[in-house]
Coordinates of C-alpha atoms and ligand atoms in Angstrom, one line a residue:
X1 CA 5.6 1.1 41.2
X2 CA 3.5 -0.4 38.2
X3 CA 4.4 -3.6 36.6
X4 CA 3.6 -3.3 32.9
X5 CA 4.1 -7.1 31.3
X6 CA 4.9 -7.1 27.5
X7 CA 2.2 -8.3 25.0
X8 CA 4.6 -10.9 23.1
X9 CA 7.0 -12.0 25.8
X10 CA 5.3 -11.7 29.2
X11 CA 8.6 -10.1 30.7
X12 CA 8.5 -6.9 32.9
X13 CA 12.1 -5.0 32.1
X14 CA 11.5 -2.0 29.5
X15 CA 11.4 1.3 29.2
X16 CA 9.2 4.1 27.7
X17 CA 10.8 5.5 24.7
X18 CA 7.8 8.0 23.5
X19 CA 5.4 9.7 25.5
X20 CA 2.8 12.0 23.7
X21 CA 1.1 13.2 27.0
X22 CA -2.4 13.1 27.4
X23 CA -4.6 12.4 24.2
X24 CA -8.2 12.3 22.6
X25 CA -9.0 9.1 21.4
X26 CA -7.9 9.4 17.6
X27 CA -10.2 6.6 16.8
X28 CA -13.2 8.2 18.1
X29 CA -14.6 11.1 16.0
X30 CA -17.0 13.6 18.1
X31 CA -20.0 15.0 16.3
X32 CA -19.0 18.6 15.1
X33 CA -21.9 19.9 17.0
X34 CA -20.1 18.3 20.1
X35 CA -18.3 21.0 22.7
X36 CA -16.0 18.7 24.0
X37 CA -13.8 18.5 25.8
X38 CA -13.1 15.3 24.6
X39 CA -11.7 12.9 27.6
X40 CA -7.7 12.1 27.0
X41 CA -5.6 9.3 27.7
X42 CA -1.8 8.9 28.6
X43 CA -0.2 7.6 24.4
X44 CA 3.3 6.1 25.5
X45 CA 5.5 3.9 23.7
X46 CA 7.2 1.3 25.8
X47 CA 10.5 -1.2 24.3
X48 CA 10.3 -4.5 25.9
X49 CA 14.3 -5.4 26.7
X50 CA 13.7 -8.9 26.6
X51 CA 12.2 -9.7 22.7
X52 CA 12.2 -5.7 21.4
X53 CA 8.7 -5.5 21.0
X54 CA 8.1 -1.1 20.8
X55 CA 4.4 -1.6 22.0
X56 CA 1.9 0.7 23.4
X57 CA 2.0 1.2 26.9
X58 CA -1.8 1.3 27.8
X59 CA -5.1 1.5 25.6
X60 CA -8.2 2.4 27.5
X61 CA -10.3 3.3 24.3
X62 CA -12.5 1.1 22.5
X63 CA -11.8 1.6 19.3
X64 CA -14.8 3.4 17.1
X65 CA -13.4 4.7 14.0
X66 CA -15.4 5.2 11.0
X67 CA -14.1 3.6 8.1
X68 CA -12.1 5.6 6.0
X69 CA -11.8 5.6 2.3
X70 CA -9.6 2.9 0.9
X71 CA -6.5 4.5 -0.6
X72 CA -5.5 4.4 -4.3
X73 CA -2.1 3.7 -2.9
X74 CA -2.9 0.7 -0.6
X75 CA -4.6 -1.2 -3.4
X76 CA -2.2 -0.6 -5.4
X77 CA 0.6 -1.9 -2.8
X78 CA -1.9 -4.7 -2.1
X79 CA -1.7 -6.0 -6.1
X80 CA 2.0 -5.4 -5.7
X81 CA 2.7 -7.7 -3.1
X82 CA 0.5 -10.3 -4.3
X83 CA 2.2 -10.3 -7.5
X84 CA 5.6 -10.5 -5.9
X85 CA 4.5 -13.5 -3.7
X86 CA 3.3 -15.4 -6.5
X87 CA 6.3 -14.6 -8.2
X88 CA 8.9 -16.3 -5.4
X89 CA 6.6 -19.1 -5.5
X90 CA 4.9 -19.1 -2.4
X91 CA 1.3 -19.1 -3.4
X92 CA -0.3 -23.0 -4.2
X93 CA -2.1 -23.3 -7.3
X94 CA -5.0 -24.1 -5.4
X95 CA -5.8 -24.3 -1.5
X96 CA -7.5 -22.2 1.3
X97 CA -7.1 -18.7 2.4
X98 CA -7.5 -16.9 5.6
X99 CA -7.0 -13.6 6.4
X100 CA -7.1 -11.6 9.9
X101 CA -7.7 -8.4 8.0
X102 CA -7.4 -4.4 9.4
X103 CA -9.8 -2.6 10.6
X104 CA -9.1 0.2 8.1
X105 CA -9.6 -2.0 5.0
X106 CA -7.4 -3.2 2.3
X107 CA -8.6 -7.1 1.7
X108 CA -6.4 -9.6 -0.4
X109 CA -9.2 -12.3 -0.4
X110 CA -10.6 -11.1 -3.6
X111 CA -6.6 -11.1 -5.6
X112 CA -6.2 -14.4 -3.7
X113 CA -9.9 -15.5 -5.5
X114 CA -8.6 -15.0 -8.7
X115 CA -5.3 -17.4 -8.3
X116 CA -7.7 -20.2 -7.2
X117 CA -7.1 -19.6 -3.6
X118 CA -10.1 -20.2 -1.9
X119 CA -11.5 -18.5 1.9
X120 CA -11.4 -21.2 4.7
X121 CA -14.2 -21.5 7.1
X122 CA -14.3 -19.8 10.0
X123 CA -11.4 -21.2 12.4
X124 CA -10.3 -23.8 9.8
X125 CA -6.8 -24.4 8.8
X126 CA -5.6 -22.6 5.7
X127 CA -2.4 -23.1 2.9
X128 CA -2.0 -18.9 2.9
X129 CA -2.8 -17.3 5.7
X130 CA -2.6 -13.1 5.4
X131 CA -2.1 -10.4 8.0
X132 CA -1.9 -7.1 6.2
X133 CA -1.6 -4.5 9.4
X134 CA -4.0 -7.1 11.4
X135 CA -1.4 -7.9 14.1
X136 CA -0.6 -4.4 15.0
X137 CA -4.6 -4.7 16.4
X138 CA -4.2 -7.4 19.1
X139 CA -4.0 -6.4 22.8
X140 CA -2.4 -9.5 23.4
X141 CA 0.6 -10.0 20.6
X142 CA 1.6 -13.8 22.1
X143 CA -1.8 -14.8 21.9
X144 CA -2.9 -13.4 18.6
X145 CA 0.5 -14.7 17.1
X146 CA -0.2 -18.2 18.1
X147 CA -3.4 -18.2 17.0
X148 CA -2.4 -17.4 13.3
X149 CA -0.1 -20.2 13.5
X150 CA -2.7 -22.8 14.7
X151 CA -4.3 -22.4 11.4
X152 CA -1.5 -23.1 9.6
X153 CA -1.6 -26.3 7.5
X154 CA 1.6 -28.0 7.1
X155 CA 3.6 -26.6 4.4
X156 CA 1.3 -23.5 4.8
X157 CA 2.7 -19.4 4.8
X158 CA 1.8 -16.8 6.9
X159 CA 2.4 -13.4 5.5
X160 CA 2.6 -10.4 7.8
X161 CA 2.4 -6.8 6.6
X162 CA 4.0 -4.1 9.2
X163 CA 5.0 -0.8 9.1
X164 CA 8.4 -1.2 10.0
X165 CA 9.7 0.2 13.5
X166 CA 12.6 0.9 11.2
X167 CA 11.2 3.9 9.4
X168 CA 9.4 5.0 12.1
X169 CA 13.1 5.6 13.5
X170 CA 14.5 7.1 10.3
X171 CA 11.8 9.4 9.5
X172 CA 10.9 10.4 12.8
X173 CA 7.2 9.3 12.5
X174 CA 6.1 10.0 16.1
X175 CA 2.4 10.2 15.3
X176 CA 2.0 6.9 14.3
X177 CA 2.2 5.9 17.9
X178 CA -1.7 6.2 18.5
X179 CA -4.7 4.3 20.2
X180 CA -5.6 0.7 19.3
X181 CA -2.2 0.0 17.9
X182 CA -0.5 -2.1 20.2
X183 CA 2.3 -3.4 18.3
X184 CA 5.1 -1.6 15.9
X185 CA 7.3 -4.0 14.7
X186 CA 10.9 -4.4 14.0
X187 CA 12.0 -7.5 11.9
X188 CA 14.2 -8.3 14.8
X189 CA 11.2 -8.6 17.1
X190 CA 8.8 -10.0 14.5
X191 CA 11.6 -12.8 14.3
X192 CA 11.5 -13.1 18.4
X193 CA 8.0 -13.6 18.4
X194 CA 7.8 -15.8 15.9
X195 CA 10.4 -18.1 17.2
X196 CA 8.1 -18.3 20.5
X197 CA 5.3 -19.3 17.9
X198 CA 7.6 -22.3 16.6
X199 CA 7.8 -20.2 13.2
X200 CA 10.9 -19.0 11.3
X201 CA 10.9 -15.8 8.4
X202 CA 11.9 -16.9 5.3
X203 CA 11.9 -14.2 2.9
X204 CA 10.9 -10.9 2.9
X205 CA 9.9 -7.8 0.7
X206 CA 10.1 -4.1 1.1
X207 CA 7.3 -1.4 -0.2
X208 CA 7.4 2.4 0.1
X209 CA 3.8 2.5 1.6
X210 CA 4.0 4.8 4.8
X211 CA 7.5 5.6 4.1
X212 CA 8.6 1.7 4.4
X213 CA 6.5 -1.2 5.0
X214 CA 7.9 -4.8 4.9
X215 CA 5.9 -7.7 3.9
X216 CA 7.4 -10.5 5.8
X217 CA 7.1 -14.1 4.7
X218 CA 7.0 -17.0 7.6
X219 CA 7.0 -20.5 7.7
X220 CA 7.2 -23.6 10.4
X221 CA 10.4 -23.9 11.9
X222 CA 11.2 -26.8 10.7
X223 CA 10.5 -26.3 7.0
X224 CA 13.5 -23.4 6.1
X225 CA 15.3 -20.4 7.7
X226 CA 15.3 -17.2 6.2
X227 CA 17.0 -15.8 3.1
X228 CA 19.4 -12.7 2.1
X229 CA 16.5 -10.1 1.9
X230 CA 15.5 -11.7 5.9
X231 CA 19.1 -11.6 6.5
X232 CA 19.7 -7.6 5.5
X233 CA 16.4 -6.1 7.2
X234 CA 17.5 -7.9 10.5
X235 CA 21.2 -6.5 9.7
X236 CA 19.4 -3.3 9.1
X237 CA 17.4 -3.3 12.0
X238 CA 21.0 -3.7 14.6
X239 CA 22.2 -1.1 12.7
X240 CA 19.8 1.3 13.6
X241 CA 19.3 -0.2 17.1
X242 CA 16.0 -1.3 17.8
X243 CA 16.3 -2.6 20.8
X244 CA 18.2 0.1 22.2
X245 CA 15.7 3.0 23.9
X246 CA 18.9 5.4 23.0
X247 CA 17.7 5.3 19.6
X248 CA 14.1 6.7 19.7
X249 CA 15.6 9.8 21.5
X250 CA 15.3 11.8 18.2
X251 CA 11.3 10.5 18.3
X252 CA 10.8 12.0 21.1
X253 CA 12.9 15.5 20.4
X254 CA 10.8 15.8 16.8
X255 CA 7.4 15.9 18.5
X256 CA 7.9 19.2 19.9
X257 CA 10.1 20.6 17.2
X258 CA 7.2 19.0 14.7
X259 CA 3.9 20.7 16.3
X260 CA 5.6 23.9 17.2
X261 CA 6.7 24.6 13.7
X262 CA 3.0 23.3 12.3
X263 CA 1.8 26.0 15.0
X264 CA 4.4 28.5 13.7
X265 CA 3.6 27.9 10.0
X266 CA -0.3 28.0 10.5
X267 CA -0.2 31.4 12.3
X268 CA 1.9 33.2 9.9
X269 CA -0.6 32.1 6.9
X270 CA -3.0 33.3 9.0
X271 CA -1.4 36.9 9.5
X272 CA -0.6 36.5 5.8
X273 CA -4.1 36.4 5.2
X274 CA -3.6 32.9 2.8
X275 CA -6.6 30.0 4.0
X276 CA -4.7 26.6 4.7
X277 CA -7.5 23.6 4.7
X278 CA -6.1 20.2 5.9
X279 CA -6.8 17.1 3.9
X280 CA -7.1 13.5 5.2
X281 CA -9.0 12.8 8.6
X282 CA -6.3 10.6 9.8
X283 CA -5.6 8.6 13.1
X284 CA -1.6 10.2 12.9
X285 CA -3.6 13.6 12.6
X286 CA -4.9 13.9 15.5
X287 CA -2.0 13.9 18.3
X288 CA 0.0 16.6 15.4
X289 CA -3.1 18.7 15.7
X290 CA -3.5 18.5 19.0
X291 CA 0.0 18.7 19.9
X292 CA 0.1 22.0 17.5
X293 CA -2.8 23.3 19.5
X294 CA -4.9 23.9 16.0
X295 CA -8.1 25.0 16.3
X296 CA -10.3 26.2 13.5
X297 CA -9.1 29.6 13.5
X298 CA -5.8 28.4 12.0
X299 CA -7.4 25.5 10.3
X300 CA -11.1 25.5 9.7
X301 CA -11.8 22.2 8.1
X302 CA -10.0 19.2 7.3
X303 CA -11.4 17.6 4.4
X304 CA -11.9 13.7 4.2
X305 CA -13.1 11.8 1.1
X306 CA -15.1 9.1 3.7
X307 CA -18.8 10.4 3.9
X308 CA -18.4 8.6 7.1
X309 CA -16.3 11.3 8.9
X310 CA -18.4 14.1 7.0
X311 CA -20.0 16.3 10.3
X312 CA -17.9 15.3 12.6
X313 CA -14.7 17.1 14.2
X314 CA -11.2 16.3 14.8
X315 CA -10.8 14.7 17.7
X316 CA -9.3 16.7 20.7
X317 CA -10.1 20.6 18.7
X318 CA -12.5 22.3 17.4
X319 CA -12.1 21.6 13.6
X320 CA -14.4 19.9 11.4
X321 CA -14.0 17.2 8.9
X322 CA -15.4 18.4 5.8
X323 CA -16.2 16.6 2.3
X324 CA -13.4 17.2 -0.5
X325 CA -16.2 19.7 -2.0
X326 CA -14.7 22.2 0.5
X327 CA -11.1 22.4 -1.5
X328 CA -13.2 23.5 -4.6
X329 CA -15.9 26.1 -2.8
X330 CA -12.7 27.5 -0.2
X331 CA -9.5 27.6 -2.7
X332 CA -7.0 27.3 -0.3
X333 CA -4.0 28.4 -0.8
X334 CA -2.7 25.8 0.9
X335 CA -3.5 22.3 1.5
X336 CA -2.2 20.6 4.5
X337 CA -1.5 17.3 3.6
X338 CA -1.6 14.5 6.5
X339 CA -1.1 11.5 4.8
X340 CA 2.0 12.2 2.3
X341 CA 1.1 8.6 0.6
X342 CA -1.9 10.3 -0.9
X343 CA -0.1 12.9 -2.8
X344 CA -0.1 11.6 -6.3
X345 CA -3.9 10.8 -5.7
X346 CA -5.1 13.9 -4.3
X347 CA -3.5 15.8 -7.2
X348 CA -4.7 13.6 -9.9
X349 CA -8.4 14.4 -7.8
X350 CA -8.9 17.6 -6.7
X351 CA -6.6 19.5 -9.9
X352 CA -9.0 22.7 -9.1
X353 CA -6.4 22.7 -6.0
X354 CA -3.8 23.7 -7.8
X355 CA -5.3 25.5 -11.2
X356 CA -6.8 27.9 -8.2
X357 CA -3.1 29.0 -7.4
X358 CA -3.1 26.6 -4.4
X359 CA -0.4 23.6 -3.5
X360 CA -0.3 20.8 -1.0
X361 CA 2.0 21.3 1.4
X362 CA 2.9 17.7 2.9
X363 CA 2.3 17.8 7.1
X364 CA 4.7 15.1 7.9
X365 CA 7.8 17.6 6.7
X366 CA 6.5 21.3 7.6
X367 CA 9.1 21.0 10.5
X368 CA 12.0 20.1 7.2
X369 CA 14.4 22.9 6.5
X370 CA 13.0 22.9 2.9
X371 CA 9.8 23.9 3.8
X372 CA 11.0 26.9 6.7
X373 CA 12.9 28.1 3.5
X374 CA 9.9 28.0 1.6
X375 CA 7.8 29.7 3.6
Ligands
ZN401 ZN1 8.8 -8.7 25.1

């Protein structure tokens, strides 16, 4: 029997909650030219029962993913949440920065410039210290924690940006468990952890980026306790039992219900004889396509606007990532979209989609009643 010890609280008792099977490496993009097969790797969610910490289970990949294009929607969220920090006061007029930034982008430090807050050096304490989706990178969640609370000054903020366990629950997002995430929090396990880091939440704010992200507010112990918005995702968060594995049964019943009516939907457009092109290269992606055994006779390209992804394949099938050039030269009839945060964007982009007779048809819901009656 294996002993698995949890990244934040060093306990052993847990459970898996979501197993994907074996998977490519969604961070790691083969060249199109590349046969495969790619090698896979056990994806599994396990729920510590001692702090609540949903984690992944193992990670044996390094990650290698090429950087995608920033999103018109993160940097909008980005200004957003800046603004509303100012706003409750918790930005100084002046004083240092530090930010343990994600590997996919989306930097404050330039916003944070223009309010007089300026970068610390390397290692040095800071006033503000920002962690938009950084955390979720660290192998070792205890250790990262603590390390982003050394560096804080007295009277100093740290603000962590998660997508929140919560939603992942609600909307029955089981592909965004994937490689080189190791943490998906829950307000009631962020608050855990940062107990064990001597730090308390104070205030909190919610953003419809993924679906639901929180931005979370924390301070030293000592210096206040958290307020109503703190008070109600935590409330939230026993409603919907976090902690309990019971609750991400219907996680694991959508992934199969999910890829099989993907695979369903994909051959009858092909029998149909209507093309369906995917759009957005994206980490969730790959264990959908995968799990929906897509290849490129039901899907022959996914297009990507990151000219870093450009002649390479989708990790795990056959199916290339193609530039957005594609949407115009194929007209699709339909356009699989796999990150639904990009709708508004993609349509105000790519309008030939639609003035060709096409649509975008949103990935994330094919296996919805609304879109069985549709089809
Ligand atoms: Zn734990």
């Amino acid at each position: 029997m294996d002993t698995y010890e949890c990244r934040a609280c060093h306990r052993s008792a847990g459970r898996l909650v979501l197993d994907l099977g074996e998977q490519p490496a969604c961070d790691y993009f083969p060249a199109a030219g590349d046969p495969g097969p790619d090698p896979v790797y056990p994806l599994q969610m396990w729920l510590c029962s001692s702090c609540g910490l949903a984690q992944l289970r193992a990670d044996p990949t390094v990650p290698e993913e090429p950087r995608g294009a920033e999103s018109a929607a993160l940097v909008e969220q980005a200004a957003q949440a800046v603004e509303q920090v100012a706003l409750a006061g918790l930005l100084p007029a002046r004083g240092v920065v530090t930010e343990y930034g994600s590997p996919h982008g989306g930097s404050w430090l330039g916003m944070l410039a223009g309010r007089g807050l300026v970068p610390s050096p390397d290692g040095g304490q800071a006033d503000v210290i920002v962690d938009c989706f950084g955390l979720m990178h660290a192998a070792d969640q205890r250790a990262a924690l603590a390390e982003r609370a050394a560096r804080m000054a007295p009277g100093a903020v740290l603000l962590l940006q998660y997508h929140a366990l919560g939603t992942i629950l609600r909307q029955r997002q089981w592909n965004a468990l994937r490689h080189g995430h190791f943490a998906y929090f829950s307000t009631a396990a962020l608050a855990s952890m940062l107990a064990d880091a001597g730090l308390s939440p104070r205030t909190a704010w919610r953003f419809s980026l993924y679906g639901g992200t929180v931005l979370l507010a924390a301070t030293r112990a000592g210096e206040g306790g958290p307020d109503a918005e703190v008070l109600s995702l935590l409330d939230e968060d026993a409603r919907a039992d976090v902690r309990d594995p019971e609750a991400f049964a219907d996680l694991q019943r959508c992934v199969d219900s999910h890829a099989n009516s993907l695979r369903d939907w994909l051959i009858r457009e092909r029998s149909a004889g209507r093309e369906v092109l995917g759009y957005g290269a994206a980490s969730r992606a790959v264990a959908l396509l995968c799990r929906a055994r897509a290849d490129r006779t039901l899907l022959p390209a996914v297009a990507d606007a990151s000219p870093a992804k450009h002649g390479l394949r989708m990790p795990g099938t056959d199916i290339p990532v193609a530039p957005p050039a594609a949407l115009a030269e194929r007209r699709p009839t339909s356009v699989l979209l796999f990150v639904p945060d990009l709708l508004a964007e993609v349509r105000r982009a790519y309008p030939g989609v639609e003035s060709a007779g096409g649509r975008w048809v949103d990935a994330e819901s094919l296996g919805s009643a609304r879109l069985q009656q549709d089809a």
